[in-house]
Amino acid sequence: GDGSPQDGAPGHRQRGAKKDCTSPCSGAPSLAPGIFEASPEEQASKYWDELTQVGLPSDIDARSLFDLAGRCWAHQSCAMWSEGVSRAPGQSLAYVDRAIDSGSTEYCAYCKRLGASIKCCEETCRHLYHYPCAAAAGTFQDIRSYTLLCPEHIELAIERSKDEVNCAVCDSPGDLRDQLFCTSCGQHYHGLCLDIAVTPLKRAGWQCPECKICQTCKNPGEDSKMLVCDMCDKGYHTFCLQ
């Protein structure tokens, strides 16, 4: 969980008690007496297995992604960040179907699976990603323009995303490879400033201290009763784990 803001550290809320990624984090039931919990390595492996479910199988037929009426479904974030997708009047998105179709033949630079539709915005770069993989890979994401720069071109963010590149705690770009991107508010935080060891697992779906919600009830608040997983940095209310 997250406590009150620290002096001299805007946006940095004190983290509450941490927990290992045991049964509540993995969704496993409570263990009966005499049955040992999985090791941290096994729990981490389970999370990596979940991340590898991102993407399309190699023998996919793009037509199977659309129903008989020609409609398709996509996660909002996956669609908004995809190349060629634009905002239509209101909250709708245009050309999502084109992104799905083109992505069905593109491999993700991170997980190597099909379905990658989010391109590095450096014109000469050919790296594409799935939305969760983009974070895990350590790309720089700019929520104002819904564009990203791959790790090879990440230093370009200092010039291209002047207003978004600074850490919310130290107010400087610092080491861009140590930054975490909040998938809720779009702010960036250095792992060092939050005392977090940045890993691909933590990057994927990360939420800052101000936006963090309980993974069980999906609600924020109750900071003093929020546990934070040491491995994935996801939050859980203590009363939701009972």
XYZ file of N, CA and C in Angstrom:
726
model
N 0.818 -1.187 0.000
C 0.000 0.000 0.000
C 0.850 1.233 0.000
N 0.235 2.345 -0.008
C 0.930 3.605 -0.126
C 0.516 4.520 1.011
N 1.471 5.157 1.676
C 1.171 6.042 2.788
C 1.084 7.471 2.333
N 1.398 8.389 3.201
C 1.315 9.806 2.872
C 2.547 10.257 2.126
N 2.462 11.369 1.366
C 3.613 11.849 0.592
C 4.786 12.180 1.505
N 5.988 11.950 0.987
C 7.188 12.277 1.735
C 7.585 13.713 1.457
N 8.216 14.365 2.435
C 8.690 15.727 2.233
C 9.744 15.775 1.156
N 9.620 16.751 0.271
C 10.635 16.940 -0.764
C 10.570 15.915 -1.861
N 9.536 15.080 -1.897
C 9.430 14.066 -2.945
C 8.018 14.070 -3.500
N 7.705 15.045 -4.377
C 6.349 15.151 -4.915
C 5.971 13.897 -5.680
N 4.776 13.392 -5.419
C 4.287 12.234 -6.148
C 4.797 10.925 -5.597
N 5.676 10.953 -4.606
C 6.231 9.726 -4.063
C 5.551 9.425 -2.741
N 4.709 8.436 -2.748
C 4.012 8.060 -1.529
C 4.688 6.844 -0.930
N 4.785 6.867 0.377
C 5.482 5.783 1.062
C 4.769 4.472 0.815
N 5.528 3.478 0.431
C 4.957 2.169 0.139
C 4.717 1.424 1.437
N 3.636 0.670 1.495
C 3.302 -0.095 2.684
C 4.042 -1.409 2.719
N 3.523 -2.322 3.503
C 4.179 -3.618 3.647
C 4.200 -4.340 2.323
N 5.300 -5.004 2.071
C 5.417 -5.770 0.841
C 5.093 -7.232 1.117
N 4.821 -7.945 0.052
C 4.553 -9.364 0.183
C 5.173 -10.095 -0.994
N 5.460 -11.355 -0.795
C 5.947 -12.174 -1.893
C 4.782 -12.565 -2.770
N 5.095 -12.971 -3.999
C 4.052 -13.367 -4.938
C 3.607 -14.789 -4.612
N 2.870 -14.973 -3.520
C 2.386 -16.294 -3.170
C 0.955 -16.437 -3.637
N 0.163 -17.245 -2.995
C -1.135 -17.628 -3.528
C -2.048 -16.474 -3.940
N -2.185 -15.384 -3.157
C -3.084 -14.313 -3.611
C -2.638 -13.703 -4.917
N -1.328 -13.613 -5.127
C -0.809 -12.980 -6.335
C -1.011 -13.869 -7.547
N -0.902 -15.166 -7.363
C -0.997 -16.085 -8.493
C -2.391 -16.644 -8.669
N -3.267 -16.378 -7.689
C -4.627 -16.890 -7.795
C -4.749 -18.305 -7.288
N -3.710 -18.856 -6.678
C -3.752 -20.225 -6.205
C -4.518 -20.296 -4.897
N -5.184 -21.428 -4.612
C -5.911 -21.567 -3.356
C -4.968 -21.717 -2.188
N -5.503 -21.561 -0.961
C -4.685 -21.763 0.221
C -4.194 -23.198 0.261
N -3.006 -23.372 0.810
C -2.387 -24.690 0.821
C -2.773 -25.458 2.068
N -3.037 -26.735 1.913
C -3.360 -27.597 3.039
C -2.097 -27.902 3.823
N -2.225 -28.289 5.102
C -1.044 -28.633 5.898
C -0.218 -29.712 5.221
N 1.073 -29.536 5.274
C 1.963 -30.532 4.693
C 2.294 -30.293 3.245
N 1.621 -29.303 2.626
C 1.901 -28.980 1.220
C 2.693 -27.686 1.194
N 3.838 -27.706 0.546
C 4.720 -26.554 0.560
C 4.347 -25.567 -0.535
N 4.514 -24.299 -0.239
C 4.278 -23.269 -1.246
C 5.343 -23.346 -2.335
N 4.967 -22.876 -3.523
C 5.924 -22.856 -4.624
C 7.043 -21.870 -4.309
N 8.217 -22.143 -4.829
C 9.354 -21.257 -4.608
C 9.141 -19.953 -5.365
N 9.854 -18.883 -4.971
C 9.741 -17.621 -5.715
C 10.047 -17.800 -7.192
N 10.993 -18.671 -7.510
C 11.344 -18.907 -8.912
C 10.166 -19.518 -9.665
N 9.448 -20.447 -8.995
C 8.302 -21.075 -9.643
C 7.168 -20.072 -9.816
N 6.976 -19.202 -8.805
C 5.952 -18.181 -8.927
C 6.278 -17.214 -10.053
N 7.546 -16.818 -10.156
C 7.961 -15.925 -11.241
C 7.727 -16.587 -12.586
N 8.011 -17.881 -12.649
C 7.806 -18.609 -13.897
C 6.340 -18.593 -14.300
N 5.446 -18.698 -13.299
C 4.017 -18.658 -13.600
C 3.640 -17.324 -14.217
N 4.208 -16.243 -13.691
C 3.911 -14.927 -14.256
C 4.441 -14.806 -15.674
N 5.642 -15.315 -15.897
C 6.177 -15.260 -17.250
C 5.314 -16.082 -18.190
N 4.769 -17.214 -17.701
C 3.876 -18.009 -18.531
C 2.649 -17.193 -18.929
N 2.135 -16.394 -17.989
C 0.981 -15.563 -18.299
C 1.333 -14.496 -19.337
N 2.513 -13.905 -19.226
C 2.915 -12.898 -20.196
C 3.089 -13.495 -21.581
N 3.478 -14.768 -21.650
C 3.687 -15.377 -22.966
C 2.367 -15.696 -23.661
N 1.243 -15.490 -22.958
C -0.045 -15.698 -23.615
C -0.399 -14.519 -24.514
N 0.361 -13.445 -24.413
C 0.142 -12.297 -25.289
C 0.539 -12.672 -26.697
N -0.229 -12.230 -27.675
C 0.139 -12.481 -29.070
C -0.736 -13.520 -29.737
N -0.491 -13.719 -31.010
C -1.275 -14.641 -31.826
C -0.433 -15.856 -32.215
N -1.063 -17.007 -32.395
C -0.318 -18.196 -32.848
C 0.214 -18.005 -34.251
N 1.260 -18.731 -34.579
C 1.937 -18.533 -35.870
C 1.074 -18.925 -37.062
N 0.058 -19.768 -36.844
C -0.771 -20.223 -37.972
C -2.116 -19.486 -38.021
N -2.156 -18.290 -37.445
C -3.415 -17.550 -37.369
C -3.904 -17.117 -38.752
N -5.215 -17.204 -38.947
C -5.869 -16.650 -40.130
C -6.548 -15.369 -39.671
N -6.121 -14.237 -40.194
C -6.637 -12.943 -39.729
C -8.157 -12.876 -39.811
N -8.757 -13.617 -40.738
C -10.219 -13.575 -40.872
C -10.915 -14.128 -39.634
N -10.224 -15.005 -38.899
C -10.825 -15.602 -37.707
C -10.943 -14.596 -36.557
N -10.297 -13.450 -36.678
C -10.352 -12.431 -35.639
C -11.586 -11.545 -35.764
N -12.334 -11.729 -36.849
C -13.531 -10.919 -37.096
C -14.758 -11.829 -37.099
N -15.903 -11.302 -36.632
C -17.119 -12.116 -36.655
C -17.766 -12.042 -38.037
N -18.888 -12.702 -38.176
C -19.535 -12.777 -39.491
C -19.975 -11.415 -40.011
N -20.203 -10.484 -39.090
C -20.622 -9.139 -39.500
C -19.426 -8.234 -39.774
N -18.212 -8.784 -39.666
C -17.012 -8.001 -39.932
C -16.526 -7.203 -38.748
N -17.081 -7.474 -37.561
C -16.679 -6.753 -36.359
C -15.531 -7.473 -35.654
N -14.765 -6.700 -34.897
C -13.648 -7.281 -34.158
C -13.601 -6.634 -32.782
N -12.865 -7.258 -31.865
C -12.761 -6.770 -30.506
C -11.304 -6.562 -30.153
N -11.046 -5.502 -29.404
C -9.668 -5.206 -29.017
C -9.660 -4.511 -27.664
N -8.605 -4.736 -26.886
C -8.431 -3.974 -25.650
C -8.237 -2.505 -26.027
N -8.802 -1.616 -25.222
C -8.733 -0.193 -25.544
C -7.291 0.305 -25.635
N -6.457 -0.061 -24.657
C -5.070 0.409 -24.674
C -4.307 -0.172 -25.859
N -4.548 -1.443 -26.157
C -3.884 -2.063 -27.309
C -4.243 -1.328 -28.593
N -5.505 -0.932 -28.700
C -5.959 -0.237 -29.899
C -5.436 1.192 -29.965
N -5.530 1.931 -28.858
C -5.143 3.344 -28.866
C -3.683 3.546 -29.238
N -2.815 2.614 -28.829
C -1.388 2.773 -29.090
C -0.967 2.200 -30.453
N -1.872 1.526 -31.144
C -1.508 0.871 -32.402
C -1.289 1.866 -33.531
N -0.368 1.526 -34.392
C -0.049 2.381 -35.538
C -1.257 2.492 -36.460
N -1.576 3.707 -36.886
C -2.659 3.931 -37.834
C -4.019 4.150 -37.207
N -4.154 3.882 -35.910
C -5.444 4.086 -35.236
C -5.567 5.559 -34.846
N -6.732 6.120 -35.037
C -6.954 7.522 -34.689
C -8.250 7.662 -33.916
N -8.367 8.766 -33.194
C -9.573 9.026 -32.411
C -10.656 9.615 -33.312
N -11.807 8.980 -33.295
C -12.965 9.486 -34.019
C -13.740 10.411 -33.080
N -14.760 11.118 -33.591
C -15.566 11.979 -32.714
C -16.085 11.205 -31.504
N -16.087 11.859 -30.353
C -16.484 11.171 -29.132
C -15.317 10.361 -28.589
N -15.585 9.194 -28.058
C -14.555 8.347 -27.480
C -14.187 7.161 -28.367
N -14.764 7.092 -29.546
C -14.520 5.941 -30.410
C -13.176 6.052 -31.113
N -12.681 4.919 -31.582
C -11.408 4.844 -32.299
C -11.659 4.382 -33.722
N -10.914 4.941 -34.650
C -11.071 4.596 -36.057
C -9.894 3.762 -36.550
N -10.167 2.864 -37.479
C -9.170 2.032 -38.154
C -8.546 0.965 -37.245
N -9.278 0.583 -36.204
C -8.791 -0.496 -35.346
C -8.704 -1.798 -36.133
N -9.670 -2.025 -37.030
C -9.675 -3.253 -37.816
C -8.424 -3.361 -38.681
N -7.952 -2.248 -39.198
C -6.744 -2.258 -40.026
C -5.522 -2.624 -39.185
N -5.480 -2.102 -37.951
C -4.355 -2.404 -37.066
C -4.336 -3.884 -36.706
N -5.510 -4.452 -36.469
C -5.593 -5.884 -36.152
C -5.143 -6.714 -37.343
N -5.595 -6.329 -38.513
C -5.242 -7.069 -39.729
C -3.745 -6.999 -40.005
N -3.167 -5.791 -39.949
C -1.734 -5.650 -40.242
C -0.891 -6.284 -39.147
N -1.349 -6.171 -37.894
C -0.587 -6.749 -36.789
C -0.551 -8.259 -36.809
N -1.519 -8.869 -37.471
C -1.584 -10.335 -37.497
C -0.408 -10.950 -38.241
N 0.340 -10.134 -38.979
C 1.504 -10.650 -39.717
C 2.817 -10.070 -39.193
N 2.749 -9.324 -38.095
C 3.948 -8.686 -37.554
C 4.357 -9.324 -36.227
N 5.648 -9.588 -36.088
C 6.163 -10.203 -34.871
C 6.610 -9.139 -33.863
N 6.326 -9.396 -32.598
C 6.724 -8.497 -31.522
C 8.228 -8.598 -31.286
N 8.881 -7.457 -31.157
C 10.335 -7.438 -30.948
C 10.704 -7.989 -29.580
N 9.733 -8.071 -28.665
C 10.033 -8.554 -27.319
C 9.699 -10.040 -27.151
N 8.450 -10.427 -27.410
C 8.043 -11.820 -27.167
C 8.159 -12.708 -28.399
N 8.377 -12.090 -29.562
C 8.570 -12.804 -30.824
C 7.306 -13.495 -31.321
N 6.142 -13.086 -30.810
C 4.885 -13.662 -31.280
C 4.155 -12.670 -32.184
N 3.255 -13.204 -32.999
C 2.502 -12.369 -33.929
C 1.496 -11.478 -33.203
N 1.011 -10.477 -33.914
C -0.013 -9.589 -33.379
C 0.511 -8.237 -32.941
N 1.773 -7.942 -33.217
C 2.363 -6.670 -32.794
C 1.870 -5.536 -33.687
N 1.326 -4.498 -33.072
C 0.763 -3.397 -33.866
C 1.212 -2.026 -33.381
N 2.111 -1.986 -32.383
C 2.573 -0.700 -31.843
C 4.024 -0.503 -32.249
N 4.267 0.477 -33.093
C 5.579 0.661 -33.706
C 6.403 1.735 -32.998
N 7.699 1.516 -32.929
C 8.609 2.567 -32.479
C 8.438 3.757 -33.410
N 8.302 4.949 -32.832
C 7.996 6.123 -33.667
C 9.213 6.697 -34.378
N 10.407 6.134 -34.152
C 11.549 6.531 -34.971
C 11.312 5.977 -36.372
N 11.286 6.871 -37.340
C 10.829 6.514 -38.690
C 11.565 5.329 -39.286
N 12.855 5.219 -39.060
C 13.644 4.158 -39.695
C 13.609 2.848 -38.915
N 12.988 2.832 -37.736
C 12.982 1.638 -36.891
C 11.850 0.698 -37.298
N 12.128 -0.606 -37.233
C 11.132 -1.598 -37.609
C 10.589 -2.365 -36.406
N 10.935 -1.960 -35.202
C 10.486 -2.677 -34.014
C 9.002 -2.406 -33.736
N 8.255 -3.482 -33.552
C 6.847 -3.398 -33.173
C 6.631 -4.218 -31.907
N 5.570 -3.877 -31.162
C 5.316 -4.532 -29.881
C 3.824 -4.746 -29.655
N 3.506 -5.700 -28.779
C 2.190 -5.748 -28.148
C 2.214 -4.720 -27.009
N 1.049 -4.271 -26.582
C 1.008 -3.249 -25.529
C 1.697 -3.696 -24.231
N 1.420 -4.884 -23.685
C 2.127 -5.282 -22.453
C 3.621 -5.473 -22.682
N 3.982 -5.965 -23.857
C 5.390 -6.219 -24.169
C 6.181 -4.921 -24.305
N 5.513 -3.861 -24.775
C 6.196 -2.575 -24.928
C 6.715 -2.096 -23.584
N 5.901 -2.247 -22.542
C 6.331 -1.859 -21.207
C 7.417 -2.792 -20.692
N 7.205 -4.088 -20.847
C 8.173 -5.069 -20.359
C 9.540 -4.879 -21.014
N 9.544 -4.465 -22.282
C 10.798 -4.303 -23.025
C 11.575 -3.070 -22.594
N 10.915 -2.154 -21.860
C 11.602 -0.935 -21.431
C 11.545 0.180 -22.447
N 10.492 0.220 -23.259
C 10.334 1.326 -24.201
C 9.945 2.591 -23.435
N 10.095 3.741 -24.076
C 9.598 4.991 -23.502
C 8.247 5.274 -24.131
N 7.196 5.426 -23.311
C 5.848 5.651 -23.809
C 5.375 7.056 -23.455
N 4.848 7.744 -24.451
C 4.337 9.101 -24.286
C 2.819 9.055 -24.386
N 2.129 9.251 -23.263
C 0.678 9.086 -23.244
C -0.051 10.233 -23.949
N 0.607 11.363 -24.165
C -0.046 12.472 -24.872
C -0.261 12.132 -26.337
N 0.735 11.524 -26.947
C 0.667 11.229 -28.374
C 0.427 9.751 -28.660
N 0.393 8.917 -27.610
C 0.270 7.473 -27.764
C 1.326 6.931 -28.726
N 2.550 7.359 -28.485
C 3.683 6.872 -29.268
C 4.743 6.342 -28.306
N 5.630 5.517 -28.838
C 6.709 4.992 -28.006
C 8.018 4.952 -28.787
N 9.091 4.895 -28.040
C 10.433 4.729 -28.597
C 11.023 3.451 -28.018
N 11.555 2.601 -28.879
C 12.136 1.341 -28.430
C 13.423 1.614 -27.648
N 13.944 0.635 -26.925
C 15.164 0.850 -26.133
C 16.344 1.364 -26.956
N 16.408 0.994 -28.226
C 17.516 1.447 -29.071
C 17.443 2.946 -29.357
N 16.253 3.501 -29.332
C 16.067 4.917 -29.661
C 15.508 5.709 -28.484
N 15.615 5.182 -27.300
C 14.969 5.777 -26.126
C 15.500 7.176 -25.802
N 16.771 7.442 -26.110
C 17.344 8.753 -25.787
C 16.692 9.878 -26.586
N 16.032 9.536 -27.694
C 15.342 10.558 -28.484
C 14.164 11.157 -27.715
N 13.716 10.459 -26.666
C 12.577 10.938 -25.888
C 12.873 12.272 -25.218
N 14.120 12.525 -24.875
C 14.483 13.764 -24.188
C 14.143 14.972 -25.057
N 14.287 14.832 -26.373
C 13.977 15.918 -27.290
C 12.516 15.885 -27.741
N 11.995 14.683 -27.973
C 10.655 14.561 -28.550
C 9.536 14.652 -27.523
N 9.800 14.285 -26.292
C 8.763 14.278 -25.253
C 9.208 15.115 -24.061
N 9.552 16.344 -24.324
C 10.137 17.209 -23.296
C 9.268 17.318 -22.047
N 7.955 17.403 -22.236
C 7.062 17.605 -21.098
C 6.721 16.314 -20.370
N 7.010 15.191 -20.986
C 6.614 13.909 -20.403
C 7.789 13.085 -19.900
N 9.002 13.473 -20.227
C 10.152 12.616 -19.990
C 10.649 12.651 -18.550
N 10.291 13.679 -17.792
C 10.812 13.808 -16.430
C 10.135 12.859 -15.453
N 10.912 12.377 -14.513
C 10.409 11.562 -13.413
C 9.521 12.416 -12.517
N 8.388 11.876 -12.077
C 7.456 12.627 -11.244
C 8.007 12.917 -9.854
N 9.070 12.216 -9.464
C 9.654 12.429 -8.143
C 10.806 13.425 -8.196
N 11.808 13.156 -9.037
C 13.009 14.002 -9.074
C 12.945 15.093 -10.124
N 11.910 15.060 -10.983
C 11.688 16.078 -12.011
C 12.851 16.206 -12.982
N 13.457 15.080 -13.338
C 14.511 15.067 -14.353
C 14.432 13.762 -15.130
N 14.949 13.735 -16.370
C 14.915 12.496 -17.160
C 15.779 11.405 -16.547
N 16.954 11.793 -16.058
C 17.857 10.805 -15.464
C 18.105 9.637 -16.395
N 18.158 8.445 -15.837
C 18.361 7.226 -16.616
C 17.011 6.748 -17.134
N 16.747 6.935 -18.414
C 15.451 6.570 -18.989
C 15.199 5.075 -18.913
N 16.266 4.291 -18.877
C 16.104 2.837 -18.810
C 15.702 2.362 -17.419
N 15.769 3.266 -16.458
C 15.349 2.935 -15.101
C 13.953 3.478 -14.807
N 13.293 3.996 -15.826
C 11.968 4.577 -15.606
C 10.862 3.530 -15.712
N 9.838 3.720 -14.908
C 8.606 2.942 -14.976
C 7.510 3.862 -15.506
N 6.651 3.322 -16.371
C 5.559 4.090 -16.973
C 4.249 3.672 -16.331
N 3.537 4.626 -15.739
C 2.246 4.313 -15.131
C 1.197 4.162 -16.226
N 0.596 2.997 -16.307
C -0.384 2.732 -17.355
C -1.712 3.439 -17.100
N -1.875 4.039 -15.922
C -3.117 4.752 -15.614
C -3.013 6.250 -15.898
N -2.004 6.907 -15.332
C -1.891 8.365 -15.500
C -0.857 8.773 -16.539
N 0.044 7.855 -16.911
C 1.038 8.154 -17.931
C 2.294 8.822 -17.427
N 2.413 9.049 -16.106
C 3.630 9.647 -15.579
C 4.751 8.613 -15.502
N 5.978 9.119 -15.466
C 7.152 8.264 -15.384
C 7.830 8.426 -14.025
N 8.357 7.333 -13.534
C 9.049 7.313 -12.239
C 10.319 6.495 -12.371
N 11.406 6.992 -11.811
C 12.617 6.179 -11.741
C 12.430 5.099 -10.681
N 12.874 3.900 -10.992
C 12.853 2.855 -9.985
C 13.670 3.261 -8.774
N 14.780 3.954 -9.018
C 15.644 4.393 -7.920
C 14.911 5.365 -6.998
N 14.109 6.250 -7.579
C 13.388 7.237 -6.774
C 12.306 6.590 -5.912
N 11.792 5.455 -6.360
C 10.751 4.757 -5.602
C 11.297 3.569 -4.825
N 12.615 3.364 -4.921
C 13.238 2.221 -4.265
C 12.663 0.908 -4.781
N 12.506 0.848 -6.107
C 11.999 -0.349 -6.769
C 13.054 -0.846 -7.760
N 13.376 -2.123 -7.701
C 14.260 -2.721 -8.703
C 13.432 -2.969 -9.962
N 13.740 -2.250 -11.035
C 12.931 -2.321 -12.254
C 13.208 -3.626 -12.998
N 12.145 -4.378 -13.280
C 12.236 -5.626 -14.040
C 11.139 -5.624 -15.103
N 11.256 -6.452 -16.130
C 10.185 -6.541 -17.130
C 8.835 -6.886 -16.506
N 8.821 -7.767 -15.515
C 7.581 -8.169 -14.868
C 6.908 -6.994 -14.174
N 7.684 -6.131 -13.531
C 7.116 -4.962 -12.865
C 6.679 -3.905 -13.867
N 7.404 -3.775 -14.959
C 7.047 -2.769 -15.967
C 5.667 -3.033 -16.571
N 5.368 -4.294 -16.853
C 4.123 -4.646 -17.550
C 2.910 -4.353 -16.665
N 2.080 -3.414 -17.073
C 0.878 -3.077 -16.325
C 1.129 -2.315 -15.045
N 2.294 -1.641 -14.935
C 2.652 -0.972 -13.689
C 1.765 0.243 -13.433
N 1.455 0.463 -12.159
C 0.717 1.650 -11.725
C 1.527 2.373 -10.663
N 1.541 3.699 -10.741
C 2.294 4.497 -9.779
C 1.606 4.478 -8.416
N 2.276 4.964 -7.376
C 1.674 4.965 -6.037
C 0.334 5.691 -5.973
N 0.163 6.736 -6.792
C -1.083 7.496 -6.767
C -2.237 6.748 -7.431
N -1.929 5.863 -8.367
C -2.972 5.201 -9.163
C -3.181 3.738 -8.796
N -2.326 3.191 -7.981
C -2.359 1.753 -7.710
C -3.704 1.318 -7.146
N -4.256 0.252 -7.709
C -5.508 -0.317 -7.236
C -5.273 -1.746 -6.775
N -6.208 -2.245 -5.999
C -6.155 -3.635 -5.559
C -6.468 -4.542 -6.740
N -5.664 -5.563 -6.945
C -5.865 -6.468 -8.072
C -7.055 -7.392 -7.869
N -7.573 -7.454 -6.644
C -8.725 -8.319 -6.372
C -10.038 -7.575 -6.572
N -10.201 -6.434 -5.890
C -11.472 -5.695 -5.985
C -11.441 -4.579 -7.020
N -10.236 -4.270 -7.534
C -10.047 -3.236 -8.564
C -10.361 -1.831 -8.062
N -10.319 -1.638 -6.747
C -10.576 -0.323 -6.172
C -9.316 0.243 -5.538
N -9.165 1.576 -5.536
C -8.030 2.211 -4.867
C -8.340 2.430 -3.399
N -7.522 3.231 -2.757
C -7.778 3.621 -1.381
C -7.323 2.591 -0.366
N -7.612 2.884 0.903
C -7.212 2.010 2.002
C -5.710 1.728 1.946
N -4.923 2.801 1.766
C -3.479 2.639 1.587
C -2.822 1.878 2.727
N -3.274 2.129 3.947
C -2.641 1.484 5.095
C -2.907 -0.011 5.133
N -3.853 -0.456 4.305
C -4.190 -1.877 4.270
C -3.872 -2.510 2.917
N -2.982 -1.877 2.169
C -2.601 -2.383 0.851
C -1.230 -3.042 0.938
N -1.150 -4.295 0.537
C 0.117 -4.991 0.432
C 0.610 -4.878 -1.004
N 1.917 -4.787 -1.179
C 2.504 -4.669 -2.515
C 3.429 -5.850 -2.743
N 3.227 -6.547 -3.835
C 4.011 -7.735 -4.146
C 5.449 -7.349 -4.487
N 6.405 -8.041 -3.874
C 7.817 -7.769 -4.133
C 8.206 -8.075 -5.576
N 7.545 -9.027 -6.208
C 7.960 -9.478 -7.532
C 7.334 -8.690 -8.665
N 6.037 -8.345 -8.524
C 5.356 -7.668 -9.639
C 4.937 -6.243 -9.311
N 5.034 -5.830 -8.034
C 4.658 -4.497 -7.564
C 3.166 -4.222 -7.703
N 2.353 -5.253 -7.839
C 0.899 -5.087 -7.851
C 0.402 -4.992 -6.408
N -0.752 -4.328 -6.218
C -1.284 -4.101 -4.889
C -2.469 -5.002 -4.562
N -2.612 -5.318 -3.281
C -3.719 -6.141 -2.790
C -4.160 -5.631 -1.418
N -5.436 -5.374 -1.240
C -5.941 -5.028 0.078
C -5.840 -6.250 0.996
N -5.470 -6.011 2.229
C -5.372 -7.127 3.171
C -6.740 -7.788 3.347
N -7.799 -6.982 3.381
C -9.138 -7.567 3.595
C -9.659 -8.290 2.361
N -9.063 -8.027 1.187
C -9.459 -8.755 -0.015
C -8.790 -10.126 -0.104
N -7.748 -10.309 0.703
C -7.019 -11.584 0.676
C -7.565 -12.556 1.705
N -8.488 -12.114 2.543
C -9.004 -12.990 3.608
C -10.016 -13.990 3.070
